[in-house]
Coordinates of C-alpha atoms and ligand atoms in Angstrom, one line a residue:
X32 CA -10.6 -38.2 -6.0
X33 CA -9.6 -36.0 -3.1
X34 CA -11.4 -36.4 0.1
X35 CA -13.3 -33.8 1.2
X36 CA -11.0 -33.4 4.9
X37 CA -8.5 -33.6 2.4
X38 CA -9.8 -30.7 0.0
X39 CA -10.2 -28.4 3.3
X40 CA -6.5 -29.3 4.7
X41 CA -5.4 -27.8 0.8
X42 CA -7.3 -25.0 1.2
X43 CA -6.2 -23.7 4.6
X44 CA -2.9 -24.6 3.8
X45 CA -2.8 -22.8 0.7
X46 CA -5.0 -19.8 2.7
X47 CA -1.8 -19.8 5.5
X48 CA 0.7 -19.7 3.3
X49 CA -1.4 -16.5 1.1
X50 CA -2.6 -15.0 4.6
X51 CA 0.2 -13.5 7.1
X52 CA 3.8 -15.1 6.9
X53 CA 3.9 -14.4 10.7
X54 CA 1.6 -14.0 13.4
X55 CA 1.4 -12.5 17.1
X56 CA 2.5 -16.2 18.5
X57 CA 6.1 -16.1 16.9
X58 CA 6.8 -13.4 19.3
X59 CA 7.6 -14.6 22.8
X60 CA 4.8 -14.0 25.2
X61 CA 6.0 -11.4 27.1
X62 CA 6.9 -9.4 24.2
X63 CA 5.7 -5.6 24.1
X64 CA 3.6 -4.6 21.5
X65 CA 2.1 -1.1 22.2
X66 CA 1.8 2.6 20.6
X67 CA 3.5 5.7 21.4
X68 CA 2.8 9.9 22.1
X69 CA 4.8 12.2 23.9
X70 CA 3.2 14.7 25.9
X71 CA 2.8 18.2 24.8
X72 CA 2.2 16.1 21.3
X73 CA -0.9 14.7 23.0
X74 CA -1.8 16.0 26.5
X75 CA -3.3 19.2 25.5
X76 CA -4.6 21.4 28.8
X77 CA -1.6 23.3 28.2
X78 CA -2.2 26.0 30.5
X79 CA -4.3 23.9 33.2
X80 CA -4.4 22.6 36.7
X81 CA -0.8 24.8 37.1
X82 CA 1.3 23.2 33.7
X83 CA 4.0 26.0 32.9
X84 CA 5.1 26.1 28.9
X85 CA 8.2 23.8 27.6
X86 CA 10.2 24.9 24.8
X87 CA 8.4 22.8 23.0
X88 CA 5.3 24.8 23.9
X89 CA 7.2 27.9 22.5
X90 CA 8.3 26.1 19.1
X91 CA 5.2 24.9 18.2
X92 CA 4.0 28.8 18.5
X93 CA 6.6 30.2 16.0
X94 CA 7.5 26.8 14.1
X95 CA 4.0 25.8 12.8
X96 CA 1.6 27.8 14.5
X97 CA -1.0 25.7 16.4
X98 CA -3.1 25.4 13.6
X99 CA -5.9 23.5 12.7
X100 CA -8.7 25.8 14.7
X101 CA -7.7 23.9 18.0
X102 CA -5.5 26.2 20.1
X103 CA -4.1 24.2 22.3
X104 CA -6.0 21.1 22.9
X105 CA -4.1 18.8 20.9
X106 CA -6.0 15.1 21.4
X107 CA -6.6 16.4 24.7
X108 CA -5.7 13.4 26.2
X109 CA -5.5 15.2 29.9
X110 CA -9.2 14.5 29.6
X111 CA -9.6 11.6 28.0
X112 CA -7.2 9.3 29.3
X113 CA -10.0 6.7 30.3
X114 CA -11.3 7.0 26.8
X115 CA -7.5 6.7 25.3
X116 CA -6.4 3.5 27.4
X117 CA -9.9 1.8 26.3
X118 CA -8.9 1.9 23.0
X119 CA -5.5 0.7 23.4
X120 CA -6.8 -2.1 25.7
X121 CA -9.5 -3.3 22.8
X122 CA -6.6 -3.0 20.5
X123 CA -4.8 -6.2 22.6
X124 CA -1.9 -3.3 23.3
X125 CA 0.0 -4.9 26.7
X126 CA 2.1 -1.2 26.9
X127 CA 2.1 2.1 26.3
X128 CA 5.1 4.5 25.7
X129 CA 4.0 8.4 26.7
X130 CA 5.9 11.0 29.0
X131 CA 5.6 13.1 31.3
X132 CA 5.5 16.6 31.0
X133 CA 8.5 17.8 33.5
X134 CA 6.1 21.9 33.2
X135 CA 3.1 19.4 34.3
X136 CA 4.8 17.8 37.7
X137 CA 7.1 20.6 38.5
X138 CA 6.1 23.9 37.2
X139 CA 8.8 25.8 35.7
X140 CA 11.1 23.2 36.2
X141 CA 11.7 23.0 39.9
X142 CA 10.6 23.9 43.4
X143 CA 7.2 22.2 44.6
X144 CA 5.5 19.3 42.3
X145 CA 2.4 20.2 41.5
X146 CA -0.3 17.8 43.1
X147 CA -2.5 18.3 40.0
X148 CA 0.3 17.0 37.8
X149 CA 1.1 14.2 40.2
X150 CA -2.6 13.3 40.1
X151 CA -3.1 13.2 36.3
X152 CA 0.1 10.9 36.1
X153 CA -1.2 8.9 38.6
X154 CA -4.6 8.5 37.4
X155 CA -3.3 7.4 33.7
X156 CA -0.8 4.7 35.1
X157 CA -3.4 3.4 37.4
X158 CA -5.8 3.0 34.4
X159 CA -3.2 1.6 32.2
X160 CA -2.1 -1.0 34.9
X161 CA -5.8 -1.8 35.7
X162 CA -6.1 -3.1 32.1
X163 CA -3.0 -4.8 32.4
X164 CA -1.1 -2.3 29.7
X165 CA 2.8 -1.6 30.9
X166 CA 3.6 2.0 31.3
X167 CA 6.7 2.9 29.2
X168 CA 7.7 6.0 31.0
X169 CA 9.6 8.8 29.2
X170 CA 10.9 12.0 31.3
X171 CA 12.2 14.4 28.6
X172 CA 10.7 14.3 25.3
X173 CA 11.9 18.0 23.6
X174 CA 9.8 19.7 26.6
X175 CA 12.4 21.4 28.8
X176 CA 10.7 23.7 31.0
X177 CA 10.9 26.7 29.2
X178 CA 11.7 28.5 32.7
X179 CA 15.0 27.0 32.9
X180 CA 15.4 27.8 29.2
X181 CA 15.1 31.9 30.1
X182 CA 16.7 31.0 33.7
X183 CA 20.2 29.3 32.4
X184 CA 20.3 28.1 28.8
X185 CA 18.3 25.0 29.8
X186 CA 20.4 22.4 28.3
X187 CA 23.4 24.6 27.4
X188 CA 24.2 24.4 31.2
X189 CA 25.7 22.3 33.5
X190 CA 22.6 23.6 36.4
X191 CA 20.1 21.4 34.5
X192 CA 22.1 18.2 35.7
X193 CA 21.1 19.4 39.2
X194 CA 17.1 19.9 38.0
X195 CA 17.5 17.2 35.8
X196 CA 18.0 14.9 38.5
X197 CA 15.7 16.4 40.9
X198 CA 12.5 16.0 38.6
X199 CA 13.6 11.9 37.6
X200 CA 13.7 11.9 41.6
X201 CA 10.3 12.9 42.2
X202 CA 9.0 10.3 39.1
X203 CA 10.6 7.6 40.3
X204 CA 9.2 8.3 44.1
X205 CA 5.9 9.0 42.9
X206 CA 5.4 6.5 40.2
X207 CA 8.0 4.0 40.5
X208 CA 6.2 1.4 42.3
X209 CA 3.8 0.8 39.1
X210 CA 6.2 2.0 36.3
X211 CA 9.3 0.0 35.7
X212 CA 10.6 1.1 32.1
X213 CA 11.9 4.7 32.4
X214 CA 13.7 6.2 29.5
X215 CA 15.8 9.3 30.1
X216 CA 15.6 11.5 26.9
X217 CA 13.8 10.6 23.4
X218 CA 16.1 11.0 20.7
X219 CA 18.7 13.2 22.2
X220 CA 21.0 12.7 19.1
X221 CA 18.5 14.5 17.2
X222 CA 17.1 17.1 19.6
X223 CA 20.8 18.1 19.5
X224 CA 20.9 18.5 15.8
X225 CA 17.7 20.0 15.2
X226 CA 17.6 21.9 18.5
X227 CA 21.1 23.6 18.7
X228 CA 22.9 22.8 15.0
X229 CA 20.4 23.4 12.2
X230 CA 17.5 24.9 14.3
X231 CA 14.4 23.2 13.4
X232 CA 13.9 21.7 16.3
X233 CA 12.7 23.2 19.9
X234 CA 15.2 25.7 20.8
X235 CA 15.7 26.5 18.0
X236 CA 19.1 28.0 18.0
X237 CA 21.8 28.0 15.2
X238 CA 24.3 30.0 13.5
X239 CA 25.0 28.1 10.2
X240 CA 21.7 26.2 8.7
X241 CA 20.3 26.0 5.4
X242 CA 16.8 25.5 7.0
X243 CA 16.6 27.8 9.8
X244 CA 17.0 31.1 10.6
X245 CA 17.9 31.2 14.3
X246 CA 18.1 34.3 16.0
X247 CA 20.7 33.2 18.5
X248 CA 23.2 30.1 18.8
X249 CA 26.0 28.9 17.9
X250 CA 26.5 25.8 15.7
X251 CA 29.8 25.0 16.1
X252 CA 29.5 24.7 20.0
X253 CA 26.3 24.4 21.3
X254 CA 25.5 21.5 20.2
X255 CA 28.0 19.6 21.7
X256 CA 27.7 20.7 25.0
X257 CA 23.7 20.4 25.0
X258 CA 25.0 16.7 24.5
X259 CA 27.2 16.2 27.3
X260 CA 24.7 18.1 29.6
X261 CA 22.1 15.8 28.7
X262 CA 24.8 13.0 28.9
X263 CA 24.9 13.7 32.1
X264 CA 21.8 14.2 33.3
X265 CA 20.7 11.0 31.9
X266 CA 23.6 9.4 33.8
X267 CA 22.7 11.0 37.1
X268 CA 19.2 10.1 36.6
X269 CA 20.1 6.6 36.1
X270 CA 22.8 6.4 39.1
X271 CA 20.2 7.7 41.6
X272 CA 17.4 4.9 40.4
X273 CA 19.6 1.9 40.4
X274 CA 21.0 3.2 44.2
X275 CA 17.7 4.9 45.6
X276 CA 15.0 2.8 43.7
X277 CA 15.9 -0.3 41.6
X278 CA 16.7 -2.7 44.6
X279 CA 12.8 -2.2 45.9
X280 CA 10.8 -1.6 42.5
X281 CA 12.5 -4.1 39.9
X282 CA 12.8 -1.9 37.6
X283 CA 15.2 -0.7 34.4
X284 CA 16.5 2.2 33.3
X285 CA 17.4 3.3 29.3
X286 CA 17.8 6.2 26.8
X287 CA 16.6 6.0 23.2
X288 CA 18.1 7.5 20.4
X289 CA 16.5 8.0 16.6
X290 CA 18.3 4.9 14.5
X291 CA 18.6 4.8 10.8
X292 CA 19.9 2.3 8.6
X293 CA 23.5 4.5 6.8
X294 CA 24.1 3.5 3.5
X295 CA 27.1 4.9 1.5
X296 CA 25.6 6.7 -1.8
X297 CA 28.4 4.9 -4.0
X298 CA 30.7 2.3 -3.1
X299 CA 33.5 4.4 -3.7
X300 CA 35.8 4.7 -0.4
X301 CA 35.3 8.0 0.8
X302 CA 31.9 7.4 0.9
X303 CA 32.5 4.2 2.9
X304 CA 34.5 6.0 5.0
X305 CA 31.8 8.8 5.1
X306 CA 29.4 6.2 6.5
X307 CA 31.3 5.5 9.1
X308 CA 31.7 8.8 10.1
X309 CA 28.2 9.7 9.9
X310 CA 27.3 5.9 12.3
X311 CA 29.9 7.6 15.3
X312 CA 28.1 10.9 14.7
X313 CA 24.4 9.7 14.7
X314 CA 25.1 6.9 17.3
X315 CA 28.2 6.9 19.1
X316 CA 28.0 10.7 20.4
X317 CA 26.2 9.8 22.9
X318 CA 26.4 5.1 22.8
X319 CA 29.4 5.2 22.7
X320 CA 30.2 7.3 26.5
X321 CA 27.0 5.4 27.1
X322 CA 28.8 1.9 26.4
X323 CA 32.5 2.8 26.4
X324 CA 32.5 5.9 28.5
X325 CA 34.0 8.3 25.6
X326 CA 33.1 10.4 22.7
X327 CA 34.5 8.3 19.6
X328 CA 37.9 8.8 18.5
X329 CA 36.5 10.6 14.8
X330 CA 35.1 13.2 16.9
X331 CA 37.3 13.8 19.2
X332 CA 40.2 14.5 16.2
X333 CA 37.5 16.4 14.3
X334 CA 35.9 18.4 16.6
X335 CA 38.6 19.4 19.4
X336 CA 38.3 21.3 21.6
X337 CA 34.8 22.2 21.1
X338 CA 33.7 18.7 22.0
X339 CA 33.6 19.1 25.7
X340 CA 36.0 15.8 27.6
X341 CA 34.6 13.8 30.6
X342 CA 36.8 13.4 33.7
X343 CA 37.2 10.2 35.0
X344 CA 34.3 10.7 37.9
X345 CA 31.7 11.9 34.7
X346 CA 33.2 8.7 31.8
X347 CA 32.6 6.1 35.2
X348 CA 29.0 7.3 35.8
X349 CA 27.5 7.8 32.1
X350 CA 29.7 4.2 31.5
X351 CA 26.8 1.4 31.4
X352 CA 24.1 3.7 32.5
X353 CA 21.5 1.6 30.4
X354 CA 19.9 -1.4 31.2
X355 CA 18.1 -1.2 27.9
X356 CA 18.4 1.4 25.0
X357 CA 15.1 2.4 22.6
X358 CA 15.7 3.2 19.2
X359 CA 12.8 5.3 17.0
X360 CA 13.6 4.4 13.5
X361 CA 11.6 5.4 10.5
X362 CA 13.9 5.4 7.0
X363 CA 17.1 4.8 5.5
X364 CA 19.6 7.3 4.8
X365 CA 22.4 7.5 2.6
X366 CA 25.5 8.6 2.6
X367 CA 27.9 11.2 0.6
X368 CA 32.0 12.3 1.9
X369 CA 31.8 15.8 1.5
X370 CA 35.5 16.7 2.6
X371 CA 34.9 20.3 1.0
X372 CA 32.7 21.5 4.2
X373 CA 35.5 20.6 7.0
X374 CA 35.9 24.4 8.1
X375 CA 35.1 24.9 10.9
X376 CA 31.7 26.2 11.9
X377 CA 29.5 25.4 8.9
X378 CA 28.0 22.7 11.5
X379 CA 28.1 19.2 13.0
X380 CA 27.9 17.4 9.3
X381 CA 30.7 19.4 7.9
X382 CA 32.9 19.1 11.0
X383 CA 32.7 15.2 10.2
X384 CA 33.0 16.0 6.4
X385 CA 29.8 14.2 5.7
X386 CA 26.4 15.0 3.7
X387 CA 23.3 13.3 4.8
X388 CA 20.9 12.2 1.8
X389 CA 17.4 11.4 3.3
X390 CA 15.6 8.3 1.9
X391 CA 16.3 9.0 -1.5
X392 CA 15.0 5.8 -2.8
X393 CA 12.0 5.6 0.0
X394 CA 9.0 6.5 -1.9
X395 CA 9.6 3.3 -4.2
X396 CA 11.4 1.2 -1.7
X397 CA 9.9 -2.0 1.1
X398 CA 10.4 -1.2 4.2
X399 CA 12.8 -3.9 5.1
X400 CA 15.7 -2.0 6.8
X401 CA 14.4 -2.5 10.8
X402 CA 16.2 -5.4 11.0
X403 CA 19.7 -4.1 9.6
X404 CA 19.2 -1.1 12.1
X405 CA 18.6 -3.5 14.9
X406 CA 21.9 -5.8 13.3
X407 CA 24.2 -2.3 12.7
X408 CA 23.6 -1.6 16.6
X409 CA 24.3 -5.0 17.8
X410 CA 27.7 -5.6 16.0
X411 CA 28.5 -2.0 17.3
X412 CA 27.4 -2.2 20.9
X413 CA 26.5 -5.9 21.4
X414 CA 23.5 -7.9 22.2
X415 CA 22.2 -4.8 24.9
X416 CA 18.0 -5.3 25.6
X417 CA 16.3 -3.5 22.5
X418 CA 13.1 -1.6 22.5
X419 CA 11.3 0.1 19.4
X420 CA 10.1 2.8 20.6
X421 CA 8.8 4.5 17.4
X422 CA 7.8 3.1 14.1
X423 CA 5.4 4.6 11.6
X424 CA 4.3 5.5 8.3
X425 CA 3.7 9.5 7.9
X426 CA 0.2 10.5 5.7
X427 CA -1.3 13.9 5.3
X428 CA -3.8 14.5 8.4
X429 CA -7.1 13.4 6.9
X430 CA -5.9 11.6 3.9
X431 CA -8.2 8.7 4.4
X432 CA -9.3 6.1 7.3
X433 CA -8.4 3.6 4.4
X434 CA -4.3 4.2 5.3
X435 CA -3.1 1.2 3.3
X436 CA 0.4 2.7 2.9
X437 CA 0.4 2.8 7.3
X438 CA -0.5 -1.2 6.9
X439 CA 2.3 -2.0 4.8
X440 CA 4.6 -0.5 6.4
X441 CA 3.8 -1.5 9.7
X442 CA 3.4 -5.2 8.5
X443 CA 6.6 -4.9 6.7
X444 CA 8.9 -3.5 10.1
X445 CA 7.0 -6.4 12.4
X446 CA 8.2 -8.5 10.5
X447 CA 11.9 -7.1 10.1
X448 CA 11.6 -7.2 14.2
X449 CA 10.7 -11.1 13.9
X450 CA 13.3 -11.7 11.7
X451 CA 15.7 -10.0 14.2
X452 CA 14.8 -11.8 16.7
X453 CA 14.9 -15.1 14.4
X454 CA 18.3 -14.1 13.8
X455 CA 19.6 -13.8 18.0
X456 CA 18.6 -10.2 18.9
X457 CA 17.8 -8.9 22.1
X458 CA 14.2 -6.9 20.9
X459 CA 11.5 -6.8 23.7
X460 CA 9.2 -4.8 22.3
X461 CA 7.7 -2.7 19.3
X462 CA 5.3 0.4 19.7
X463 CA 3.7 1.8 16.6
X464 CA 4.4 5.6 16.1
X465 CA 1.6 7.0 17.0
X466 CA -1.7 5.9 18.9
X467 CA -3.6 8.8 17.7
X468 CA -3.1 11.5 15.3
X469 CA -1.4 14.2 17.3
X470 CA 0.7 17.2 17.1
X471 CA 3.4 16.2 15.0
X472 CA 6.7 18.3 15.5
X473 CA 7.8 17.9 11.7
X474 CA 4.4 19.2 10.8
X475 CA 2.6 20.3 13.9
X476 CA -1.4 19.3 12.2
X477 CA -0.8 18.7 8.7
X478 CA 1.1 15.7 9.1
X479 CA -0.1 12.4 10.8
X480 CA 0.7 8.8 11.8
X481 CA -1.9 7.6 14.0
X482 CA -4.0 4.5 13.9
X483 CA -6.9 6.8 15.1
X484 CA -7.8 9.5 13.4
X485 CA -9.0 12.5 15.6
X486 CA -10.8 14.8 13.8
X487 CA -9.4 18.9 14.4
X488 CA -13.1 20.1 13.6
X489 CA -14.8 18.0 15.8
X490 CA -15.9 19.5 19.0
X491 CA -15.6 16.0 21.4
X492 CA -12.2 15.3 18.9
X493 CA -13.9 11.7 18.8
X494 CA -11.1 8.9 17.8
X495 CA -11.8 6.8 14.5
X496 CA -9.9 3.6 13.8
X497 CA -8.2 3.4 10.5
X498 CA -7.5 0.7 8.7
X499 CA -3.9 0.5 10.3
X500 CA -5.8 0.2 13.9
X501 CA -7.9 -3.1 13.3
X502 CA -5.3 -4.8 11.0
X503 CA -3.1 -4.2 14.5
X504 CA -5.6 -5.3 16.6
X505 CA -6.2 -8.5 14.0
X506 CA -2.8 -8.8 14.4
X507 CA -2.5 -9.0 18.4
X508 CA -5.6 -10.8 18.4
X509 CA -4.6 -13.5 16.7
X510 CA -7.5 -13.1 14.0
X511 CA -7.2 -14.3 10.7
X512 CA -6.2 -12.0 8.3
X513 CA -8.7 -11.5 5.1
X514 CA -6.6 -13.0 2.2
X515 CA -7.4 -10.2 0.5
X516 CA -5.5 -8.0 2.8
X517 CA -2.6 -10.1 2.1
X518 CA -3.1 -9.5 -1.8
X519 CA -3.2 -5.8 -0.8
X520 CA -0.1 -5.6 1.4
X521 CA 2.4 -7.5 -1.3
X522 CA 1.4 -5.0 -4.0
X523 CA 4.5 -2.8 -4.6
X524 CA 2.6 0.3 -4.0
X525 CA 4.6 3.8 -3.4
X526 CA 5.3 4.7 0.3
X527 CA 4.9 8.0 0.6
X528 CA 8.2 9.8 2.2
X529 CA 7.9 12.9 4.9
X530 CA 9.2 15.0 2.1
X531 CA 6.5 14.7 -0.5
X532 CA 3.8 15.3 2.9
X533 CA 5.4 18.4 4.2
Ligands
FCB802 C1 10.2 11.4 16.2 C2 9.7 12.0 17.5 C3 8.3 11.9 17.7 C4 7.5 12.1 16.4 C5 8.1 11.2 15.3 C6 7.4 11.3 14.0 O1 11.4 11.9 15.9 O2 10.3 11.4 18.6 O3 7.9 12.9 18.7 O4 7.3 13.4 16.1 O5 9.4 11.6 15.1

């Protein structure tokens, strides 16, 4: 007969081998787990305390409308900071990944900072600090002053570099003593492409897109010298912290890009050779000046002469301007050669002869691709320090505080990023996309990702934890999981995709 000691040893092994497969102590101690927002996604106070409008500002005007019966209020976290970093700190969140709004600090994009700016920036890092949660600092997250937009073409000219620089200048004075993770530009690969080639994105400018209709731009050019402005900016930026600022406040410097896992449709060799094509477009625009000081060799034979060239001075400073790079990665992607499209000026895809097939397969599929994104980049670029900055699972706004689909796929990419790091990668830390439900730029308020739900109706836009929130929490707490959580999360449910939300 078994003894009873015996019995209960059975049960709780059986219970840990049902319950989670991992748990917040495989992760090394000082490893980041945190949330993300942008500002104008967030902030709200859009025309307070002195904030000029972004282009951001003006998309969300003409792109979606600022629906929802809210104006411009957003989560209204300009207010409600205090509120907002009590949440995250009963979550067990140790960082936070937001950014500053550059029309907040410096109104229209330069002269004098704005000591109400500087103040609400200082108040939320002092607050996140105080409940020992590390700011993860972003300066330009598709909110260009619009000023400098109507002034010069914002990123279309080589004057931002010079404003660019100016603004990082004042964050790092200001804030740098308690903020030591800044990160340039979110996503510049695809603020590029949605900005400046197929126009869904804040500027909105195009000439060739089956999506948009622009009324001005120029998709052949534009959006490759966006990219080398913003090249450069970043790389001035990060020259002037590590010569004016890293020595004294120990901190890093990094860019992120939006990562997806490229598979070829077929295994047929132009699509192989398609795949390629698409990784140096998607990535190595802008990692591989970043790491090798060049534009890759594809592009350069492609695009010609309308891919602008770095002199030596410009390859030596954007060479190894990183000390860590962030990567937002959502979905898998496949594949298709399209040599049919090479003219010139049908776009940045067809100038690399290349179709892009979104997640195809994604509304059946796990999410188990984090880890080959994280391995793709690696053998690429080597073992550079790794941050996810964005992860999430996309639901209609209001679809239920029961957001089962946000738990599996959350518990299924945590565990992709354990299994990286099992494997020899250099990841240091994970935030979920998004702490609250926010403005969504795919979306603006019909679309959502946040473990709280924030409810557009009510007048106090009080935060409710969904079910994603306190298995998180759970998680970071180190509480056991219910079993029949586990049950739930290895169903083979269907994740929904951003194209059956939108
Ligand atoms: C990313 C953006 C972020 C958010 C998510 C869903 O591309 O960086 O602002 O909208 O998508």
């Amino acid at each position: 007969m078994l003894g009873k000691a015996l019995l209960a040893a059975l049960i709780s092994l059986v219970a840990a081998s049902a319950t989670d497969p991992y748990s917040r102590d495989d992760f090394p101690p000082d490893f980041f787990f945190g949330a993300a927002t942008s500002a104008f996604q967030v902030e709200g106070a859009d025309d307070e305390d002195g904030r000029t409008p972004s282009i951001f500002d003006t998309y969300a005007r003409t792109a979606y409308g600022m629906s929802g019966g809210y104006g411009h209020k957003s989560c209204d976290q300009y207010h409600k900071y205090k509120e907002d970093v009590a949440l995250m700190a009963k979550m067990g969140l140790n960082a936070y990944r937001f950014s500053i709004s550059w029309s907040r600090l410096i109104p229209n994009g330069k002269g004098p900072v704005n000591p109400k700016g500087l103040e609400y920036y200082n108040n939320l890092i002092d607050e996140l600090i105080s409940h020992d949660i590390q700011p993860h600092v972003t300066l330009h997250h598709s909110d260009l002053p619009q000023a400098l937009e109507d002034e010069y073409g914002g990123w279309l000219s080589r004057r931002v570099v010079r404003d660019f620089k100016t603004y990082a200048d004042v964050c790092f004075r200001e804030f740098g003593d308690r903020v030591k993770y800044w990160t340039t530009m979110n996503e510049p690969n695809i603020f590029v492409i949605g900005g400046y080639d197929s126009g869904f994105l804040p500027p909105q400018r195009c000439s060739t897109s089956s999506i948009s209709n622009c009324s001005k731009g120029n998709s052949s050019t534009e959006p490759y010298i966006a990219a080398h402005n913003i090249l450069l900016s970043h790389a001035a930026a990060a020259s002037l912290y590590r010569k004016k600022y890293q020595g004294k406040q120990h901190g890093f410097i990094g860019i992120n890009i939006l990562t997806f896992v490229l598979l070829p449709l077929t295994n047929s060799t132009e699509d192989l050779g398609a795949t390629e094509r698409a990784k140096d477009l998607l990535s190595g625009w802008f990692l591989n000046p970043i790491m090798f000081g060049d534009y890759p060799d594809m592009m350069k034979k492609n695009i010609g002469s309308r891919l602008p060239s770095f002199t030596k001075t410009e390859s030596n400073i954007v060479k190894g301007s990183i000390d860590f790079l962030g990567i937002n990665y959502y979905y898998t992607s496949y594949i298709k050669n399209s040599p049919q499209s090479q003219a010139e000026g049908g776009g940045i895809f067809a100038d690399v002869a290349v179709e892009m097939i979104e997640n195809i397969f994604n509304a059946t599929a796990m999410p188990r691709d984090l880890q080959k994104a994280v391995d793709s980049l690696e053998q690429s670029y080597g073992n550079i320090p790794l941050y996810i900055h964005e992860n999430g699972q996309v639901t209609l706004r209001n679809s239920s505080l029961d957001d089962w689909p946000r738990v599996k796929y959350l518990h299924g990419h945590i565990k992709d990023v354990l299994d990286a790091l099992r494997n020899g990668s250099n990841v240091k830390g994970y935030f979920v996309w998004s702490l609250l439900d926010l403005y969504e730029l795919l979306g603006g308020y019909k679309i959502s990702y946040g473990l709280y739900y924030v409810d557009l109706n009510d007048r106090e836009l009080r935060r409710q934890p969904k079910l994603s929130a306190k298995w998180y929490a759970n998680f970071l707490h180190r509480r056991t999981i219910d079993p029949k959580v586990i049950i739930e999360l290895k169903k083979n449910a269907p994740m929904p995709s951003l194209h059956n939300v939108i």
